[in-house]
Amino acid sequence: MSYQISIQKTQNPKSKPDADKLGFGLHFTDHMFVMDYTEGKGWHDPRIVPYGPITLDPSCMVFHYGQAVFEGLKAYKAADGRILLFRPQKNMERINISNDRLCIPPIDVDFAVEACKTLVNLEKDWIPEAEGTSLYIRPFIIATDPFLGVRPSLTYQFYIILSPVGAYYKEGINPVKIYVESNYVRAVKGGIGFAKTPGNYAASLKAQMDAKNIGYTQVLWLDGVEKKYIEEVGTMNVFFVINDEVVTPSLEGSILAGITRASTIELLKAEGIKVTERKISIEEVYEAHAAGTLKEAFGTGTAAVISPIGELNWNNNKIAINDGKIGEISKKVYDTITGIQSGKLKDTFGWIVEV
Ligand SMILES: *Cc1c(COP(=O)(O)O)cnc(C)c1O
C-alpha cells in the first residue's frame, strides 16, 4: 500500500517560545499528523493539518476503556544543520507491539517513520538548537468508535504531535532520590506492563504522588507478585553496576522494553563491559551496597537519557549510591548516547536517521 500525505498549512503560525523557557511538553508546533483507520478499509487519509483541538464524540471508546497507545522520541538539530532522529523505526515497531496487546490494528512501520520525517521537516524551525534541547515527538493512537460496549473499536486515529523541549539537565547531571515502592505495583506478567499505553501511567500516579510528597523524585517498582524483584523506575528502565558487572532486569512481560535500555546494553557490550539481563532482587542491591560492591545505579529513557540514582529508600532503609554523585559508567553512557543523538559523535551503531 502506498500513501500520499496531504498537507494543509496553517494560516496563523504561532510565535515560538523563549529558548530558556521550554520545559517539557508545554509548547506545541503549528502542525500535526493525522491518519484514520476504518474496519474493512484499513489505515487511510494520512494528512498534516494545523495543530489544534480535535472533536470527538463523548462516547468514544478511548475515554471509557483506555484503548490507546503512544510513543516518545526526539529530533535533534546537529551543529551542521542536519536534523537527526534516534532509532525511529524502533519506536514504530514498538507501537505495533503495544497495538497488538491493546487490539489496535498495526501501522506500517516504514510509512510511520516517513510521516514522522515529513512532519519534523515541515516544522524544522521549531527544533531548538541550544545544548541538550530537542523536538519531542509524540505519536499516539486512540480508539474512536462512539460506543459504550466493551470490545475493540472498529475505528481509530493515529496522531503525531511535536513539542520543543528544554535541556533535562540545566545545571549538570543531578542524581535523583528514588523511593522503593513496596505497597503499590505498576504491572504484572500477563498484564499490559510491556505496552506503552496510558493505563500504566494512570496506575502509577498514586505511588508517584506519595513519593513526591516525602521528597523523592520517582519510585522504583518491584514485581507485582512477590514485591521482591526490581522492575523499572518511574518511566525509565533501571541498571545497577555491581562489581564490574552491569545488571538490568530481564524483559519478562511486565516492564517496557526501552530503546535507551537496548542502546545502553549495546553500547556497554561494544565497550567490552559485562552486561547481564536477569532477575535482580532489591535485597541483592542492598546486600551489594552493604558489601561495598554496588558502584552505580541509573535509569534510562528518552526524556533524560540517563538519570543517575543517588539514593534509594526501601522501607525507610536509606542507602547512598556512589556518594550521591554520577558514576563513571553512567557518565560514559550519557556522553556517548547524547553525543550520537546530537551529531557530535560519530554514529558507529547505525542508530541515526537523518530527516
Ligand atoms: C517509554 C518508557 C520507558 C523508556 O523507554 P525509551 O524507549 O528508552 O524511551 C521506560 N519505561 C516505561 C514505563 C516507559 O513508558
PDB file of C-alpha atoms and ligand atoms in Angstrom, residues 70-73 86 90-91 94 136 138 186 193-197 200-201 221 232-238 254-264 300-305, ligand 1:
ATOM      1  CA  PHE A  70       1.727   6.085  22.444  1.00  0.00           C
ATOM      2  CA  GLU A  71       5.410   6.587  21.720  1.00  0.00           C
ATOM      3  CA  GLY A  72       8.080   9.165  22.508  1.00  0.00           C
ATOM      4  CA  LEU A  73      11.225  10.066  20.602  1.00  0.00           C
ATOM      5  CA  PHE A  86      17.336   8.447  17.128  1.00  0.00           C
ATOM      6  CA  LYS A  90      12.280   1.059  16.963  1.00  0.00           C
ATOM      7  CA  ASN A  91       9.514   3.326  18.219  1.00  0.00           C
ATOM      8  CA  ARG A  94       7.178  -0.906  19.486  1.00  0.00           C
ATOM      9  CA  TYR A 136       9.983  15.808  21.305  1.00  0.00           C
ATOM     10  CA  ARG A 138       4.673  12.072  20.418  1.00  0.00           C
ATOM     11  CA  ARG A 186       2.678  -0.998  38.393  1.00  0.00           C
ATOM     12  CA  GLY A 193       3.219  -3.568  31.563  1.00  0.00           C
ATOM     13  CA  PHE A 194       5.240  -4.173  28.404  1.00  0.00           C
ATOM     14  CA  ALA A 195       2.950  -1.962  26.316  1.00  0.00           C
ATOM     15  CA  LYS A 196       3.313   1.795  26.118  1.00  0.00           C
ATOM     16  CA  THR A 197      -0.279   2.558  26.982  1.00  0.00           C
ATOM     17  CA  ASN A 200       0.119   2.029  33.004  1.00  0.00           C
ATOM     18  CA  TYR A 201       0.643   5.703  33.739  1.00  0.00           C
ATOM     19  CA  TRP A 221       8.769  -0.578  41.111  1.00  0.00           C
ATOM     20  CA  GLU A 232      11.767  -0.302  36.496  1.00  0.00           C
ATOM     21  CA  VAL A 233      11.959   3.197  37.876  1.00  0.00           C
ATOM     22  CA  GLY A 234       9.071   5.564  37.159  1.00  0.00           C
ATOM     23  CA  THR A 235       9.136   5.920  33.398  1.00  0.00           C
ATOM     24  CA  MET A 236      12.640   4.559  32.968  1.00  0.00           C
ATOM     25  CA  ASN A 237      14.391   1.228  32.820  1.00  0.00           C
ATOM     26  CA  VAL A 238      16.991   0.675  35.505  1.00  0.00           C
ATOM     27  CA  SER A 254       5.787  -6.616  32.929  1.00  0.00           C
ATOM     28  CA  ILE A 255       8.298  -3.885  32.034  1.00  0.00           C
ATOM     29  CA  LEU A 256       8.732  -1.712  28.979  1.00  0.00           C
ATOM     30  CA  ALA A 257      11.491  -2.646  26.535  1.00  0.00           C
ATOM     31  CA  GLY A 258      13.118   0.787  26.396  1.00  0.00           C
ATOM     32  CA  ILE A 259      15.050   1.848  23.341  1.00  0.00           C
ATOM     33  CA  THR A 260      17.511   3.720  25.561  1.00  0.00           C
ATOM     34  CA  ARG A 261      17.832   0.480  27.564  1.00  0.00           C
ATOM     35  CA  ALA A 262      18.622  -1.526  24.405  1.00  0.00           C
ATOM     36  CA  SER A 263      21.082   1.143  23.221  1.00  0.00           C
ATOM     37  CA  THR A 264      22.798   1.215  26.631  1.00  0.00           C
ATOM     38  CA  THR A 300      17.392   5.067  31.127  1.00  0.00           C
ATOM     39  CA  GLY A 301      14.696   6.664  28.986  1.00  0.00           C
ATOM     40  CA  THR A 302      14.187   9.070  26.108  1.00  0.00           C
ATOM     41  CA  ALA A 303      13.409  12.110  28.276  1.00  0.00           C
ATOM     42  CA  ALA A 304      16.553  12.182  30.440  1.00  0.00           C
ATOM     43  CA  VAL A 305      18.607   9.583  28.506  1.00  0.00           C
TER      44      VAL A 305
HETATM   45  C1  LIG B   1       8.827   4.911  27.481  1.00  0.00           C
HETATM   46  C2  LIG B   1       9.119   4.168  28.726  1.00  0.00           C
HETATM   47  C3  LIG B   1      10.440   3.814  29.105  1.00  0.00           C
HETATM   48  C4  LIG B   1      11.666   4.248  28.346  1.00  0.00           C
HETATM   49  O1  LIG B   1      11.710   3.827  27.030  1.00  0.00           O
HETATM   50  P1  LIG B   1      12.656   4.541  25.979  1.00  0.00           P
HETATM   51  O2  LIG B   1      12.349   3.854  24.706  1.00  0.00           O
HETATM   52  O3  LIG B   1      14.040   4.323  26.422  1.00  0.00           O
HETATM   53  O4  LIG B   1      12.282   5.981  25.994  1.00  0.00           O
HETATM   54  C5  LIG B   1      10.600   3.037  30.236  1.00  0.00           C
HETATM   55  N1  LIG B   1       9.559   2.653  30.981  1.00  0.00           N
HETATM   56  C6  LIG B   1       8.285   3.000  30.670  1.00  0.00           C
HETATM   57  C7  LIG B   1       7.179   2.535  31.530  1.00  0.00           C
HETATM   58  C8  LIG B   1       8.034   3.770  29.534  1.00  0.00           C
HETATM   59  O5  LIG B   1       6.774   4.107  29.243  1.00  0.00           O
END
